[in-house]
Tab-separated table of C-alpha atoms and ligand atoms in Angstrom:
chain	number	residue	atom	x	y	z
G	1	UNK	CA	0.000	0.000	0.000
G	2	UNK	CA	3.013	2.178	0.113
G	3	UNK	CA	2.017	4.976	-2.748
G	4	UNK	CA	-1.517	5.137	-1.539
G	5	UNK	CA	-0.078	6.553	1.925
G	6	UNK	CA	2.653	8.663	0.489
G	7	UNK	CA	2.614	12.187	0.375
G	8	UNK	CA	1.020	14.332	-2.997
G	9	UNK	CA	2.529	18.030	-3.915
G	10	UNK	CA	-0.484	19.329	-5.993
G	11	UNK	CA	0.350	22.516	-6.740
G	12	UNK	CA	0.897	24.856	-3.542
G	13	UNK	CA	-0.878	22.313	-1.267
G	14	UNK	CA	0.798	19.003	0.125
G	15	UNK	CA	-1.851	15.872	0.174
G	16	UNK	CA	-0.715	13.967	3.066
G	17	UNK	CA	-2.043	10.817	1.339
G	18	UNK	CA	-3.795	9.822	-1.855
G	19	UNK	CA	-6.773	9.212	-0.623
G	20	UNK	CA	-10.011	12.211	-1.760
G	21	UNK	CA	-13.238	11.998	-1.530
G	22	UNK	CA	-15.540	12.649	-5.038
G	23	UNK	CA	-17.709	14.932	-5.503
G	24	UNK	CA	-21.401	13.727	-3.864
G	25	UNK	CA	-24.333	15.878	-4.908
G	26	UNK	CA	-26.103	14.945	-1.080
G	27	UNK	CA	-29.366	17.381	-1.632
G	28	UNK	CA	-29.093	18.447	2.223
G	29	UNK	CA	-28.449	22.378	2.037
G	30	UNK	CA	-31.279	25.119	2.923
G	31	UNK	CA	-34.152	25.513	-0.131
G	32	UNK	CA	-32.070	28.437	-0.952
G	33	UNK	CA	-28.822	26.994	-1.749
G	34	UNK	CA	-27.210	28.018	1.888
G	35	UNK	CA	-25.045	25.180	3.283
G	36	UNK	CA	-25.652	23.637	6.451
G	37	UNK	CA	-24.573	22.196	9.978
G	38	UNK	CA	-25.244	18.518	8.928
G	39	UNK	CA	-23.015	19.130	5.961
G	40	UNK	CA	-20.179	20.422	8.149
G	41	UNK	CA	-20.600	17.238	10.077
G	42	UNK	CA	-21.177	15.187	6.483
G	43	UNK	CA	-17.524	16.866	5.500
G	44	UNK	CA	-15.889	16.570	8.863
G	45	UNK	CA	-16.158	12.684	9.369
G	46	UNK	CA	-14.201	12.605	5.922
G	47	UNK	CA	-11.489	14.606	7.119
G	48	UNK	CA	-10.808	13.220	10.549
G	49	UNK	CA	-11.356	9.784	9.026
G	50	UNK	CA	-7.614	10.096	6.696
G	51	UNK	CA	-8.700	11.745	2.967
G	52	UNK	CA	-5.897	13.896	2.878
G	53	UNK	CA	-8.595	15.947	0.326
G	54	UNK	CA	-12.536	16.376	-0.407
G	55	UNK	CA	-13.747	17.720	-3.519
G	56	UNK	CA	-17.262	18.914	-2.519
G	57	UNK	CA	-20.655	17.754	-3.723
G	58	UNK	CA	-21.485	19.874	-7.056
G	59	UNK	CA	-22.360	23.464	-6.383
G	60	UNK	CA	-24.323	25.650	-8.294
G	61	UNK	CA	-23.118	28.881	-9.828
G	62	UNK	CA	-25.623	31.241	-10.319
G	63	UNK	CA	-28.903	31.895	-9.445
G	64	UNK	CA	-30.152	31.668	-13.496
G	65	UNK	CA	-29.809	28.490	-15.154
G	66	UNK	CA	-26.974	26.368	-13.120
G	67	UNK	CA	-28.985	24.950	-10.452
G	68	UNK	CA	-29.440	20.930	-11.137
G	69	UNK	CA	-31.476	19.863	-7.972
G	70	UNK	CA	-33.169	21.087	-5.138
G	71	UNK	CA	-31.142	21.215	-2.066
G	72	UNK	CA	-27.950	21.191	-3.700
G	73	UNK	CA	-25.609	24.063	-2.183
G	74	UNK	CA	-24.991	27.077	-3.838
G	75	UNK	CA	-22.023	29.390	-4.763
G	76	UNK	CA	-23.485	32.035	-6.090
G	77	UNK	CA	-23.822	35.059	-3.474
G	78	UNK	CA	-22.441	36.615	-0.085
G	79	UNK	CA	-24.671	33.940	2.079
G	80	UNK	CA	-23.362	30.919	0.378
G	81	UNK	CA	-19.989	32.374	1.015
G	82	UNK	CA	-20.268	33.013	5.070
G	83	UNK	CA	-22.518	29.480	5.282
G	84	UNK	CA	-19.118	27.304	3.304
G	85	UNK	CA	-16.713	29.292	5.205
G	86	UNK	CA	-17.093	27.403	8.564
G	87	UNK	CA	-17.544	23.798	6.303
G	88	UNK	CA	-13.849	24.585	4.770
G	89	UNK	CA	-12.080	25.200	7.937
G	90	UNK	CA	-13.524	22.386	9.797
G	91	UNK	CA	-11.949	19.929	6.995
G	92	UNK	CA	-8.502	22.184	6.752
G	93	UNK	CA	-8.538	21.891	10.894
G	94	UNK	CA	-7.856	18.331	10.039
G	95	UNK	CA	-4.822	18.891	7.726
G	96	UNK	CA	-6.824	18.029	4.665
G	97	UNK	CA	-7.220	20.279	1.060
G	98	UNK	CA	-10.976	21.139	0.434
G	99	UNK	CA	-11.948	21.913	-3.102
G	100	UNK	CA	-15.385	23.181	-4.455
G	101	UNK	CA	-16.625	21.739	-7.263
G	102	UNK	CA	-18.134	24.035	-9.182
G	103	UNK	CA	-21.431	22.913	-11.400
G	104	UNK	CA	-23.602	24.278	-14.102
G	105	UNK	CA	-26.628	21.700	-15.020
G	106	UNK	CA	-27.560	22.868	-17.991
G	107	UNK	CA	-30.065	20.307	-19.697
G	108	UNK	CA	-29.679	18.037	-16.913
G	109	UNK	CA	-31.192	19.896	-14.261
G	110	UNK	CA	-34.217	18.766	-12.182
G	111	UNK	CA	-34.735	20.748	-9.808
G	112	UNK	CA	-33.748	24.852	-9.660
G	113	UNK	CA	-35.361	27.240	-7.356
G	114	UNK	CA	-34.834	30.377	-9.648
G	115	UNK	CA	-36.378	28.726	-13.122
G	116	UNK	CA	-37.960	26.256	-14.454
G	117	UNK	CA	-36.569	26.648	-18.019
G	118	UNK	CA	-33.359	24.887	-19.034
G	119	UNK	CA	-30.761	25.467	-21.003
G	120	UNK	CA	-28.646	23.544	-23.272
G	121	UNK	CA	-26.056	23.946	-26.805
G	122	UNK	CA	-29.058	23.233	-28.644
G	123	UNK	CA	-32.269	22.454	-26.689
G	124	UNK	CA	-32.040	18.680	-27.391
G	125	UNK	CA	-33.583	16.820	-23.991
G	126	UNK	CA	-31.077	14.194	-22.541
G	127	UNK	CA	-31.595	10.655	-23.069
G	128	UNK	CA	-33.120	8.897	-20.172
G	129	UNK	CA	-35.279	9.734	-17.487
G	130	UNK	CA	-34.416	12.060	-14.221
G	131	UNK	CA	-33.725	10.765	-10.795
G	132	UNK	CA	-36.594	9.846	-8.923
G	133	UNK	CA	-34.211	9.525	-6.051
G	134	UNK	CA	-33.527	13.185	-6.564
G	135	UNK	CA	-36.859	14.180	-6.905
G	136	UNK	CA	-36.958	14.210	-10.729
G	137	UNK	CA	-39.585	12.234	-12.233
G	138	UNK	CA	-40.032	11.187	-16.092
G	139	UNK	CA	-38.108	11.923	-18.796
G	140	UNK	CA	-36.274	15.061	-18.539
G	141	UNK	CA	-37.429	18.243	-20.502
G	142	UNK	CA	-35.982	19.839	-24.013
G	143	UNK	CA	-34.603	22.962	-23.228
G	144	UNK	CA	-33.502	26.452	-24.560
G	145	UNK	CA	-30.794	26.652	-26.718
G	146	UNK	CA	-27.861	29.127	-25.429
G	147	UNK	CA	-27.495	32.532	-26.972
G	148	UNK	CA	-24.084	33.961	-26.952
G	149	UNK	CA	-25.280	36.048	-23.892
G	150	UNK	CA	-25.896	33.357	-22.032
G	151	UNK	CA	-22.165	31.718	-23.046
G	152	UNK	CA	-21.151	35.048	-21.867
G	153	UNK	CA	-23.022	35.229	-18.764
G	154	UNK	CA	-22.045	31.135	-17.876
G	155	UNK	CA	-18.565	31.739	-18.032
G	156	UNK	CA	-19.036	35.156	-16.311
G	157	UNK	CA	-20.834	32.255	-13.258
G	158	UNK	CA	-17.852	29.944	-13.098
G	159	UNK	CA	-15.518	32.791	-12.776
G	160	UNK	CA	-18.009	34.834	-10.261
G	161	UNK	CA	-18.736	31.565	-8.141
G	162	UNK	CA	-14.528	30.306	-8.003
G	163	UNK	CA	-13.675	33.980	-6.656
G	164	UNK	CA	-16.096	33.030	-4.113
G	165	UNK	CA	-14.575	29.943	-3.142
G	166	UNK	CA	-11.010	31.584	-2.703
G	167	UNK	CA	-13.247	33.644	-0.180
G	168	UNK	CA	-14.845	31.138	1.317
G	169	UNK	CA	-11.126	29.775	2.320
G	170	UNK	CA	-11.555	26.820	-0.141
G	171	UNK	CA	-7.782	25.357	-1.497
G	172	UNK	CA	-9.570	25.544	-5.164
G	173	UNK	CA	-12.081	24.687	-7.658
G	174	UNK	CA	-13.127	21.727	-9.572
G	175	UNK	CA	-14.606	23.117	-12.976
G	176	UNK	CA	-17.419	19.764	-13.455
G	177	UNK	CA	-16.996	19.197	-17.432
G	178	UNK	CA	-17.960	15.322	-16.721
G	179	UNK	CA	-21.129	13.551	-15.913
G	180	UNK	CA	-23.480	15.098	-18.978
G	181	UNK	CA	-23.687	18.810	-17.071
G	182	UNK	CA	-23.648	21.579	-19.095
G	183	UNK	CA	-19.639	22.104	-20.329
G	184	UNK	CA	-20.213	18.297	-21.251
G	185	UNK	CA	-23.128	19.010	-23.557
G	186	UNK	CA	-21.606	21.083	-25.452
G	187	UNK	CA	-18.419	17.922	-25.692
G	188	UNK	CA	-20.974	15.378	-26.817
G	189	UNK	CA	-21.873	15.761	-30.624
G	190	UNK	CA	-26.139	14.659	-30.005
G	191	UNK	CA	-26.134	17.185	-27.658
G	192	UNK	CA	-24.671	19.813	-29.535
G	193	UNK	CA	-25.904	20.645	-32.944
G	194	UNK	CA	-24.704	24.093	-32.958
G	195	UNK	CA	-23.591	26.021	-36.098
G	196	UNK	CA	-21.672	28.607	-34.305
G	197	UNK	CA	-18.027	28.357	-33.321
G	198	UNK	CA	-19.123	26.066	-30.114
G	199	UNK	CA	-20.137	23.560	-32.822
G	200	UNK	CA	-19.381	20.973	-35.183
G	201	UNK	CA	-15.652	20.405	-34.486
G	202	UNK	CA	-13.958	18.569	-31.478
G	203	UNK	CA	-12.123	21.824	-31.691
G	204	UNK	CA	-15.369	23.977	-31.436
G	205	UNK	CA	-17.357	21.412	-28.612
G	206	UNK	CA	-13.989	22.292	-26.348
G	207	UNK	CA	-14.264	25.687	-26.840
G	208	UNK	CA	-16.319	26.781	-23.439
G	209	UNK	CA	-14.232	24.676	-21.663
G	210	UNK	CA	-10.909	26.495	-22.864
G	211	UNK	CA	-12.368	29.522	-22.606
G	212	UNK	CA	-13.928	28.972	-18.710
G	213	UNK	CA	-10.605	27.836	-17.763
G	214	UNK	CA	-8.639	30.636	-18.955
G	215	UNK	CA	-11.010	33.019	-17.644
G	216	UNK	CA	-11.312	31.339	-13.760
G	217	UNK	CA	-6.971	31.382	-14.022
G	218	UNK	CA	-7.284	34.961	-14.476
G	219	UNK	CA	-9.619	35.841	-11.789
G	220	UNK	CA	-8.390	33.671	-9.176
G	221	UNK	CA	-4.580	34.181	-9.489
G	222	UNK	CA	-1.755	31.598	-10.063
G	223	UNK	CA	-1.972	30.654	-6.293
G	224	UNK	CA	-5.390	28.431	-6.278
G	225	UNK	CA	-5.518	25.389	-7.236
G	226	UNK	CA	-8.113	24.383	-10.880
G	227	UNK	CA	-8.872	21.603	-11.873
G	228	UNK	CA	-11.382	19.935	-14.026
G	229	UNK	CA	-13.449	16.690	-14.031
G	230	UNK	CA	-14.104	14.843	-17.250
G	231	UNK	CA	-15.775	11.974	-18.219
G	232	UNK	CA	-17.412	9.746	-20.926
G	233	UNK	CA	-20.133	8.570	-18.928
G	234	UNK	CA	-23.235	11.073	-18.017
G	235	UNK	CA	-26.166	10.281	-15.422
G	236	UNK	CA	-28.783	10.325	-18.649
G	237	UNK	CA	-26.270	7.940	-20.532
G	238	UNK	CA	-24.123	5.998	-18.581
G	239	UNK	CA	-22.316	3.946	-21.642
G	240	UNK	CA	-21.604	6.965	-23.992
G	241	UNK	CA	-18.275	6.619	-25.603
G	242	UNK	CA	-16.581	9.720	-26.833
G	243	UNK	CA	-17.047	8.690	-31.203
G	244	UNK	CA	-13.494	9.228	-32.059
G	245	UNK	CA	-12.108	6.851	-29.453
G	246	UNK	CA	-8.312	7.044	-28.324
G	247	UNK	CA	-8.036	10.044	-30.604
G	248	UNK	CA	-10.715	12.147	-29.435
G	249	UNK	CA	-8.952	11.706	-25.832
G	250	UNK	CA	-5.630	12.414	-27.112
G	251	UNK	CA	-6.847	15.782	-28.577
G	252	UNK	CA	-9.100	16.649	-25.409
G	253	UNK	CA	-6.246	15.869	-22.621
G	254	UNK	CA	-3.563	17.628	-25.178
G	255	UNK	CA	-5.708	20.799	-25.723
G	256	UNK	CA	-6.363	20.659	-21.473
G	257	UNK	CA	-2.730	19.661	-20.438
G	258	UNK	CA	-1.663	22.816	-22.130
G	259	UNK	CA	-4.244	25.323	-20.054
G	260	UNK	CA	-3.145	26.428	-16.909
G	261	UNK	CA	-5.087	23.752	-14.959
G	262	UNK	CA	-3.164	21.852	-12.302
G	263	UNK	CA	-5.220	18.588	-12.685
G	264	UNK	CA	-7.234	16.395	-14.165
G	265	UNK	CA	-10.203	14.554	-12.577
G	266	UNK	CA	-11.058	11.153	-14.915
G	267	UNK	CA	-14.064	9.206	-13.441
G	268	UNK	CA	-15.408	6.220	-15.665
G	269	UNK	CA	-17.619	3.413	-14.088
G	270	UNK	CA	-14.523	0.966	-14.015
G	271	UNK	CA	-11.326	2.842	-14.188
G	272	UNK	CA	-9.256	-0.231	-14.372
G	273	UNK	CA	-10.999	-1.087	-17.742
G	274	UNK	CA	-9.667	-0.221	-21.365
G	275	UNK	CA	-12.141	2.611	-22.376
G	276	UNK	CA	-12.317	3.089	-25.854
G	277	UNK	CA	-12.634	-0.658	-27.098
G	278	UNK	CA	-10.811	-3.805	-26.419
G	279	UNK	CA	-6.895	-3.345	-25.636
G	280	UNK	CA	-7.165	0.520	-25.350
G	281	UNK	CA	-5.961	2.957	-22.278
G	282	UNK	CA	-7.679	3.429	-19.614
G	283	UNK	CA	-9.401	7.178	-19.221
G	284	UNK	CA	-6.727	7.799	-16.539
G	285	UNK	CA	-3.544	6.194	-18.616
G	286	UNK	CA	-4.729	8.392	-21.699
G	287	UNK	CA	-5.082	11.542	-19.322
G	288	UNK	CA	-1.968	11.068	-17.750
G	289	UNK	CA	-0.207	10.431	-21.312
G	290	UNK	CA	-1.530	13.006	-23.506
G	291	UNK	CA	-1.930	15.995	-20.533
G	292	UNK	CA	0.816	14.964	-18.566
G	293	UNK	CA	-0.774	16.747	-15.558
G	294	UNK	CA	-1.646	15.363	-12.423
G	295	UNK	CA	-4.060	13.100	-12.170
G	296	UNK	CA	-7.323	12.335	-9.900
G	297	UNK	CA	-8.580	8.764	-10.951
G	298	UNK	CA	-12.327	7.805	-10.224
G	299	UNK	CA	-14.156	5.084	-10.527
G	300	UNK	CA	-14.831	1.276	-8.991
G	301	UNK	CA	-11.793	2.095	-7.069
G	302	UNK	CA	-12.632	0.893	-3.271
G	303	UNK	CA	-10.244	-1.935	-3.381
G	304	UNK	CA	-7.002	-0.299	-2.144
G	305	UNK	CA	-5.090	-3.046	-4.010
G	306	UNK	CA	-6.273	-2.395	-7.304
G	307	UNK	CA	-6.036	1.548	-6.751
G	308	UNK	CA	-2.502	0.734	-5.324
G	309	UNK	CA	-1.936	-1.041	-8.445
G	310	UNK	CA	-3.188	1.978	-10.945
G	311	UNK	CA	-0.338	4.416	-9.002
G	312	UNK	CA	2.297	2.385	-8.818
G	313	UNK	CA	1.675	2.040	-12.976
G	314	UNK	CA	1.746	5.775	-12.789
G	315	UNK	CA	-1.138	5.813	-14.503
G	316	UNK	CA	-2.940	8.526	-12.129
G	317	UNK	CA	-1.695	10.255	-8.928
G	318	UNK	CA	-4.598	10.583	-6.604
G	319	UNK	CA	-7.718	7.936	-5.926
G	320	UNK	CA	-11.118	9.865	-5.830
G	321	UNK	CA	-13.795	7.539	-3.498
G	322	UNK	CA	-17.316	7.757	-4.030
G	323	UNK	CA	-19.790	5.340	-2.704
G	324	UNK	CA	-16.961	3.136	-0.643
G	325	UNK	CA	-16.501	6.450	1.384
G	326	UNK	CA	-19.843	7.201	2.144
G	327	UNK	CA	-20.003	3.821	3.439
G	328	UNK	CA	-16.402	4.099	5.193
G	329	UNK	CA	-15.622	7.796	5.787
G	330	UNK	CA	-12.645	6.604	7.641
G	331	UNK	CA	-11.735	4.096	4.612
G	332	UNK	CA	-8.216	5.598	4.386
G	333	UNK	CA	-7.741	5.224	8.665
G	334	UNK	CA	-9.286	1.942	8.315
G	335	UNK	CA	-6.314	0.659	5.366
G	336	UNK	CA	-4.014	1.723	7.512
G	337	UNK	CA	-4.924	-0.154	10.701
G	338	UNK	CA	-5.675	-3.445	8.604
G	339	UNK	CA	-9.288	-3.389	9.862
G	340	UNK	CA	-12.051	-4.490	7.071
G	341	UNK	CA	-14.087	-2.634	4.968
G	342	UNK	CA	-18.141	-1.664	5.124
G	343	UNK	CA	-19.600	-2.506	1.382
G	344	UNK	CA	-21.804	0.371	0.201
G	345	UNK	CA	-25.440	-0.418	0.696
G	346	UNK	CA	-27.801	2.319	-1.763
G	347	UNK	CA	-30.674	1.386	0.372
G	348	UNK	CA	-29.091	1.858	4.021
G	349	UNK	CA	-26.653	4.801	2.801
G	350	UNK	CA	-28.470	6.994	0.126
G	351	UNK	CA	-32.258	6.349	0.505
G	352	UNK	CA	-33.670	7.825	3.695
G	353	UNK	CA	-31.904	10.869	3.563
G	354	UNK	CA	-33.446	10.903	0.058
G	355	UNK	CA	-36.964	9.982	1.307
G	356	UNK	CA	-36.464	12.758	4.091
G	357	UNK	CA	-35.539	15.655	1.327
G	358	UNK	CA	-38.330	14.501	-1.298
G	359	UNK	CA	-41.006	15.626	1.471
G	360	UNK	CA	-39.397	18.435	2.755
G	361	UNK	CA	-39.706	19.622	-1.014
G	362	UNK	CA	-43.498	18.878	-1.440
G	363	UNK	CA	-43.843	20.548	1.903
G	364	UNK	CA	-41.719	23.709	0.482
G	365	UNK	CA	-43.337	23.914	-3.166
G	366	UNK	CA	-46.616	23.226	-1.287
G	367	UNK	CA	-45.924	26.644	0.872
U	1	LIG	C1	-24.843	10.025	-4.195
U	1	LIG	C2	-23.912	10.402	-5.296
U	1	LIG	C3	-23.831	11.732	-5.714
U	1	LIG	C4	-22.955	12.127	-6.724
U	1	LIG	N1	-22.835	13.448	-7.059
U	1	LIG	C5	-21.842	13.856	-7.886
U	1	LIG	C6	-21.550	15.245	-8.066
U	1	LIG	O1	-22.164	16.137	-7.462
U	1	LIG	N2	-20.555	15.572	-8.917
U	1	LIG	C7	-19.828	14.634	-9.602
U	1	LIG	O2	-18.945	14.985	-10.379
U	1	LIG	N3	-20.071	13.313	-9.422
U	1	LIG	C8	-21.034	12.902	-8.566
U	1	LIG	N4	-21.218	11.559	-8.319
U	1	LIG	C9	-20.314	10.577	-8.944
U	1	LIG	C10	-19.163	10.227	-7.989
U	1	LIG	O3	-18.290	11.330	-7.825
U	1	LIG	C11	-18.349	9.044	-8.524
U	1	LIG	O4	-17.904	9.361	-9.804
U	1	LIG	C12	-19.141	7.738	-8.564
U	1	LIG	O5	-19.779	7.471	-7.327
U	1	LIG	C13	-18.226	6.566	-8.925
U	1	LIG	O6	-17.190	6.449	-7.973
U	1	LIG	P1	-17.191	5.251	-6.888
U	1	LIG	O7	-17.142	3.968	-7.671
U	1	LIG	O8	-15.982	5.471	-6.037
U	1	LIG	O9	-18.483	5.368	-6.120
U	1	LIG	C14	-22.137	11.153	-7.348
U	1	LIG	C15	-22.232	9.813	-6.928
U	1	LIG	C16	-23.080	9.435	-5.910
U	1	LIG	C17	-23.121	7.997	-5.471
């Protein structure tokens, strides 16, 4: 287990270990986007249990379109600030980094406070149906189709809402491109049909996400950390493969690795698996080649042998863990003492809270 508890330089912070926590969308702040105590406690028992770094549940960026469900915590004004503020220094009490992951929905949003109208590169509805277990129900909605004032005014959110987190005390931001949110809409060719210089061309689709990036580096300084998350699988298509395989990911990781972004977060649902086709790289060994920046990996990766196994390759630097640290938020304290493992159980973990939330909702749209 020896890399797994060796120490991480990521840019001006030192990981103690490489053991983070992924970003969990847990639908427990105020109606209003304002985080709470039981999310101080939520982050806490991560950081006194040995993840050396959280990245925080998605977080909305403005109070227009970016919003994906009810509950989820906000970014986008003076109160969210104050409310994160005492979240962040309870985790960096503990000697751990706390990054805030920074979210627009775009066409897959179910829930937003401030709108019901969506937007998307060119209105088309994602496939699948919404979370029930996020209060969604049914297939989700077509949407609006961004005008360049609304580009504008996106990228004018991410940069807005990552000035907040330096205030809030956060160590950085965590720009979500993965997962079928908005920057990855405009990355995946059904979803964007645009005839405008965001369209048509891999070189076009990664426009807004060259363009957020540079602009968050410029407001925030060269002394917070930015990273980005990006993926191949979204929640409304879980087995979407990017179409031009190995050599879509070489151009997306080349154009990123030469940004000013000081990782790259790669989640896939089995990030020890080839993922462009039989005898391929892995998401993580083709991020790590073609970007040759740091690397979170994601995905599957509970088994400390097998994510020992994926750093001592060198394929990735860092082990994001979702679901096995919900059900173990001292998973890294727990490897280290030799003591066993809790599996993850959706029903016992995930569901009350989510029962819990989906009537507090009817009760608040019932108001
Ligand atoms: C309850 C839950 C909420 C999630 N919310 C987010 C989120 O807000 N942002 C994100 O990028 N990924 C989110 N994910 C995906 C996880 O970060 C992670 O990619 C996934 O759980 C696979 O990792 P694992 O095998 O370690 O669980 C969520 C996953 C779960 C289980």
């Amino acid at each position: 287990m020896s890399t797994l508890f060796q120490p991480f330089q990521l840019k001006n912070r030192k990981l103690y270990n490489r053991f983070v926590v992924a970003p969990m969308t847990r639908i427990s702040a105020e109606t209003n986007g304002v985080p709470t105590e039981a999310m101080q406690q939520y982050y806490d028992r991560f950081a006194r249990g040995g993840f050396s770094a959280v990245i925080t549940e998605g977080i909305y960026i403005d109070e227009r379109y970016s919003q994906g469900y009810y509950h989820q915590p906000g970014l986008a004004k003076d109160q969210h600030v104050a409310a994160w503020s005492p979240i962040v220094q309870t985790v960096q009490a503990h000697g751990s980094v706390i990054i805030a992951q920074l979210m627009h929905a775009g066409g897959q949003s179910q829930g937003n406070m401030h709108t019901d109208e969506r937007i998307s590169p060119s209105g088309i509805a994602p496939k699948g149906e919404q979370l029930e277990f996020y209060g969604g129900k049914g297939p989700f909605p077509a949407s609006r189709s961004l005008s360049y004032k609304d580009i504008a005014q996106v990228q004018e959110a991410f940069v807005d809402s990552a000035q907040r987190a330096k205030q809030a005390g956060f160590d950085g931001v965590e720009i979500h491109g993965a997962n079928g949110y908005l920057l990855d809409e405009f990355l995946t060719e059904y979803m964007n049909q645009r005839q405008d210089d965001y369209g048509g061309s891999l070189d076009n689709r990664l426009r807004l996400f060259l363009e957020t990036i540079r602009a968050v580096r410029q407001a925030v300084g060269d002394d917070f950390i930015v990273g980005i998350r990006m993926s191949q699988i979204k929640v409304s298509d879980p087995d979407y493969k990017w179409s031009g395989g190995e050599n879509d990911a070489q151009y997306i990781f080349e154009q990123l690795g030469a940004t000013s972004l000081d990782y790259i977060h790669v989640t896939d649902s089995d990030a020890t698996q080839s993922a462009f086709g039989e005898r391929t790289r892995t998401l993580a060994q083709a991020a790590k080649t073609f970007s040759q920046l740091p690397i979170i990996v994601n995905g599957g990766l509970g088994d400390a042998e097998q994510a020992q196994a994926l750093l001592a390759a060198g394929d990735a630097d860092v082990v994001a863990l979702g679901t096995s640290a919900l059900a173990n938020p001292d998973l890294p304290n727990k490897i280290a003492h030799g003591k066993s493992l809790v599996a993850f159980d959706f029903a016992a973990t995930l569901l009350p809270q989510a029962e819990i939330k989906h009537h507090e909702l009817q009760m608040t749209l019932s108001e």
